[in-house]
Amino acid sequence: MKMLLRAEAMKTQWKIVFLLILLDTFINAVMGVEQLNSLKEFFKPSWTTLYIHSVNLHSMFFYPLYCGILASLLCMYEHRDGGWKLVMGFPGPRHKIFFSKYLVLIGILALVQVVFILGYLIAGVLVGAPGSLPWGTLVYTGLGGWIGILPLAALQLIVSIKVRNFGASLALSVGYVVPNIVLTGFHSSIGAWLPFTIPYYVMMPQTAIYAPRVEPYSLWAITLFTGLVYLLIGRRFFEKRDWL
């Protein structure tokens, strides 16, 4: 397994990955600061307010979209010139190849969360955000948002393995994410069955005026159930597919 993980890390286009991560962090930090100033008559400026403004687009759009883009990048090498046939020459169970890609994918998604929070902290320091830092919120939403995207990561990896064309895979990812504007308005017990909504349900603080309606127990139960289902489906799909 270590050899597979090392191989996946070597094939990953890290320049593109880091560019995407920095782009997400910069855009959301700038938007957070801009809205902190422009909406101060409606929302009292504070570290929490800055976080609410910053995390809105990140959790609803960028994070689930990046999940699909990164999954496609991880499969791009194999889709070229019969790469899957070479990979299938690995002397071991096929499912280990699927899980190695999944582990690299969720590892990068964890990095996205860490850099996003660092960007938020830097932005808050630069503008002198008043009040105290909401450390509890940062830990819960940062870690929870990562756990919440695990089902989507498994699903997107299945799609990226099946769809050979990067453009088509990207179009599907955008198609999943755009409806979030509407779907996240549903109660979490309904909307969370669509895995691309879960990061928003978890990461948007319930103190926000426009926070979604969330019931934590059902949300985490759905996340656990769908995550396991997509992983099992992905494993079976990978083992049974005719790669020739």
XYZ file of C-alpha atoms in Angstrom:
244
model
C 0.000 0.000 0.000
C 2.881 2.373 0.781
C 4.267 1.848 -2.702
C 0.885 2.695 -4.255
C 0.513 5.821 -2.141
C 4.011 6.922 -3.095
C 3.231 6.327 -6.773
C 0.002 8.344 -6.542
C 1.830 11.198 -4.833
C 4.461 11.211 -7.580
C 1.834 11.302 -10.339
C -0.132 14.121 -8.725
C 0.214 17.470 -10.486
C 1.123 19.401 -7.364
C 1.576 22.756 -9.095
C -2.052 22.711 -10.188
C -3.179 21.432 -6.801
C -1.402 24.200 -4.883
C -2.634 26.823 -7.349
C -6.231 25.709 -6.813
C -5.823 25.698 -3.028
C -4.308 29.192 -2.972
C -6.996 30.472 -5.342
C -9.770 29.189 -3.062
C -8.105 30.666 0.014
C -7.406 34.058 -1.563
C -10.861 34.517 -3.115
C -12.745 33.598 0.050
C -10.469 35.637 2.328
C -10.892 38.722 0.119
C -14.655 38.215 -0.085
C -14.836 37.786 3.678
C -12.958 41.030 4.308
C -14.963 42.930 1.681
C -18.288 41.797 3.139
C -17.078 42.464 6.675
C -16.674 46.118 5.697
C -19.579 46.540 3.276
C -22.164 44.795 5.466
C -21.063 46.156 8.841
C -24.344 48.047 9.201
C -26.219 44.735 9.132
C -23.678 42.323 10.679
C -21.513 43.466 13.567
C -17.843 43.027 12.570
C -16.097 40.248 14.482
C -13.947 37.178 13.923
C -17.114 35.081 13.753
C -18.735 37.382 11.212
C -15.590 37.276 9.087
C -15.635 33.490 9.211
C -19.309 33.315 8.199
C -18.631 35.549 5.201
C -15.503 33.593 4.215
C -16.844 30.068 4.643
C -20.079 30.629 2.743
C -18.759 30.257 -0.809
C -15.942 27.913 0.234
C -18.241 25.285 1.704
C -21.069 25.690 -0.813
C -19.064 25.903 -4.030
C -15.268 25.704 -3.971
C -14.740 22.759 -1.619
C -17.170 20.306 -3.285
C -16.088 21.517 -6.740
C -12.414 20.959 -5.897
C -13.289 17.461 -4.753
C -14.365 16.628 -8.307
C -11.460 18.446 -9.959
C -8.880 16.746 -7.758
C -10.437 13.329 -8.323
C -10.215 13.908 -12.082
C -6.580 14.982 -11.810
C -5.738 11.812 -9.893
C -7.145 9.694 -12.725
C -5.838 11.752 -15.631
C -2.559 9.816 -15.920
C -4.325 6.438 -16.185
C -6.753 7.673 -18.840
C -3.847 8.425 -21.159
C -2.407 5.785 -23.511
C -3.863 2.763 -21.759
C -2.537 3.727 -18.346
C -5.120 1.620 -16.539
C -3.712 -1.546 -18.090
C -0.288 -0.716 -16.683
C -1.708 0.065 -13.253
C -3.604 -3.224 -13.233
C -0.244 -4.974 -13.481
C 0.278 -4.225 -9.790
C 0.795 -7.568 -8.001
C -1.954 -7.251 -5.449
C -5.702 -6.824 -4.953
C -7.243 -4.291 -7.298
C -9.157 -2.541 -4.553
C -5.883 -1.322 -3.055
C -5.389 0.851 -6.140
C -8.822 2.407 -5.626
C -8.198 3.031 -1.924
C -4.734 4.487 -2.559
C -6.283 7.099 -4.854
C -9.014 7.731 -2.293
C -6.497 8.269 0.520
C -4.467 10.715 -1.564
C -7.654 12.555 -2.532
C -8.914 12.986 1.023
C -5.407 13.933 2.135
C -5.380 16.814 -0.357
C -8.886 17.794 0.735
C -7.632 17.963 4.322
C -4.867 20.292 3.127
C -7.495 22.497 1.453
C -9.216 22.927 4.804
C -6.009 23.733 6.671
C -4.912 26.369 4.148
C -8.412 27.884 4.028
C -8.424 28.361 7.815
C -4.890 29.784 7.740
C -6.018 32.244 5.076
C -8.966 33.257 7.233
C -6.687 33.831 10.238
C -4.227 35.912 8.212
C -7.043 38.006 6.754
C -8.500 38.595 10.212
C -5.149 39.748 11.579
C -4.534 42.086 8.618
C -7.910 43.844 8.977
C -7.859 43.765 12.783
C -11.069 41.793 13.231
C -12.571 42.650 16.645
C -13.584 40.189 19.349
C -12.143 36.781 20.152
C -11.327 33.967 17.777
C -14.027 31.260 17.587
C -11.595 28.375 18.075
C -14.353 25.884 18.801
C -16.111 26.770 15.568
C -12.872 26.546 13.592
C -12.017 23.092 14.922
C -15.523 21.691 14.505
C -16.209 23.113 11.059
C -12.689 22.535 9.749
C -12.521 18.897 10.804
C -16.245 18.321 10.332
C -16.210 19.788 6.838
C -13.416 17.389 5.889
C -15.287 14.400 7.306
C -18.442 15.630 5.600
C -16.819 15.598 2.171
C -15.598 11.986 2.433
C -18.779 10.511 0.842
C -18.509 12.947 -2.062
C -14.819 12.073 -2.483
C -15.691 8.392 -2.924
C -18.485 9.208 -5.386
C -16.371 11.634 -7.403
C -13.544 9.116 -7.605
C -15.932 6.549 -9.096
C -17.122 9.117 -11.657
C -13.564 10.188 -12.503
C -12.470 6.586 -13.052
C -15.455 5.911 -15.295
C -15.402 9.163 -17.308
C -12.273 9.339 -19.431
C -12.611 12.950 -20.582
C -11.423 15.558 -18.056
C -13.740 18.212 -19.486
C -16.777 15.965 -19.143
C -15.788 15.076 -15.585
C -15.366 18.772 -14.743
C -18.764 19.574 -16.265
C -20.364 16.899 -14.084
C -18.683 18.359 -10.998
C -20.008 21.829 -11.782
C -23.419 20.312 -12.435
C -23.377 18.773 -8.969
C -22.338 21.960 -7.200
C -24.457 24.695 -8.812
C -27.769 23.332 -7.395
C -26.293 23.743 -3.894
C -27.676 27.271 -3.868
C -31.167 25.750 -3.739
C -30.567 22.326 -2.192
C -28.851 23.616 0.944
C -32.070 25.456 1.733
C -33.662 22.114 2.613
C -33.427 20.662 6.092
C -30.222 18.634 6.504
C -32.203 15.410 6.993
C -33.286 15.775 3.358
C -30.470 17.655 1.652
C -27.618 15.644 3.191
C -28.552 12.614 1.081
C -26.919 14.565 -1.746
C -23.251 14.380 -0.679
C -22.161 17.686 -2.214
C -24.352 19.588 0.288
C -22.828 18.121 3.456
C -19.779 20.440 3.754
C -22.067 23.465 3.788
C -24.376 21.955 6.402
C -21.380 21.258 8.646
C -19.265 24.361 8.071
C -21.819 27.160 8.132
C -22.160 28.225 11.819
C -25.710 27.976 13.095
C -25.370 31.498 14.518
C -25.521 32.890 10.978
C -28.852 34.405 9.965
C -28.881 32.430 6.697
C -27.552 29.186 8.208
C -29.225 26.001 6.926
C -31.492 23.976 9.190
C -29.336 21.215 10.613
C -30.094 18.261 12.877
C -26.615 16.981 13.868
C -27.485 13.353 14.674
C -29.264 12.631 11.409
C -26.634 14.608 9.471
C -23.745 12.520 10.797
C -25.715 9.289 10.461
C -26.380 10.065 6.783
C -22.736 11.043 6.271
C -21.478 7.782 7.761
C -23.995 5.644 5.870
C -23.487 7.265 2.458
C -19.715 7.330 2.911
C -19.586 3.583 3.530
C -22.013 2.849 0.682
C -20.004 4.851 -1.875
C -16.751 3.256 -0.745
C -18.199 -0.250 -1.094
C -19.690 0.602 -4.485
C -16.351 2.043 -5.601
C -14.438 -1.016 -4.457
C -16.809 -3.406 -6.209
C -16.879 -1.300 -9.373
C -13.095 -1.193 -9.505
C -12.694 -4.928 -8.952
C -15.378 -6.050 -11.416
C -14.728 -3.637 -14.282
C -13.197 -5.058 -17.455
C -10.129 -2.850 -17.875
C -9.119 -4.452 -21.157
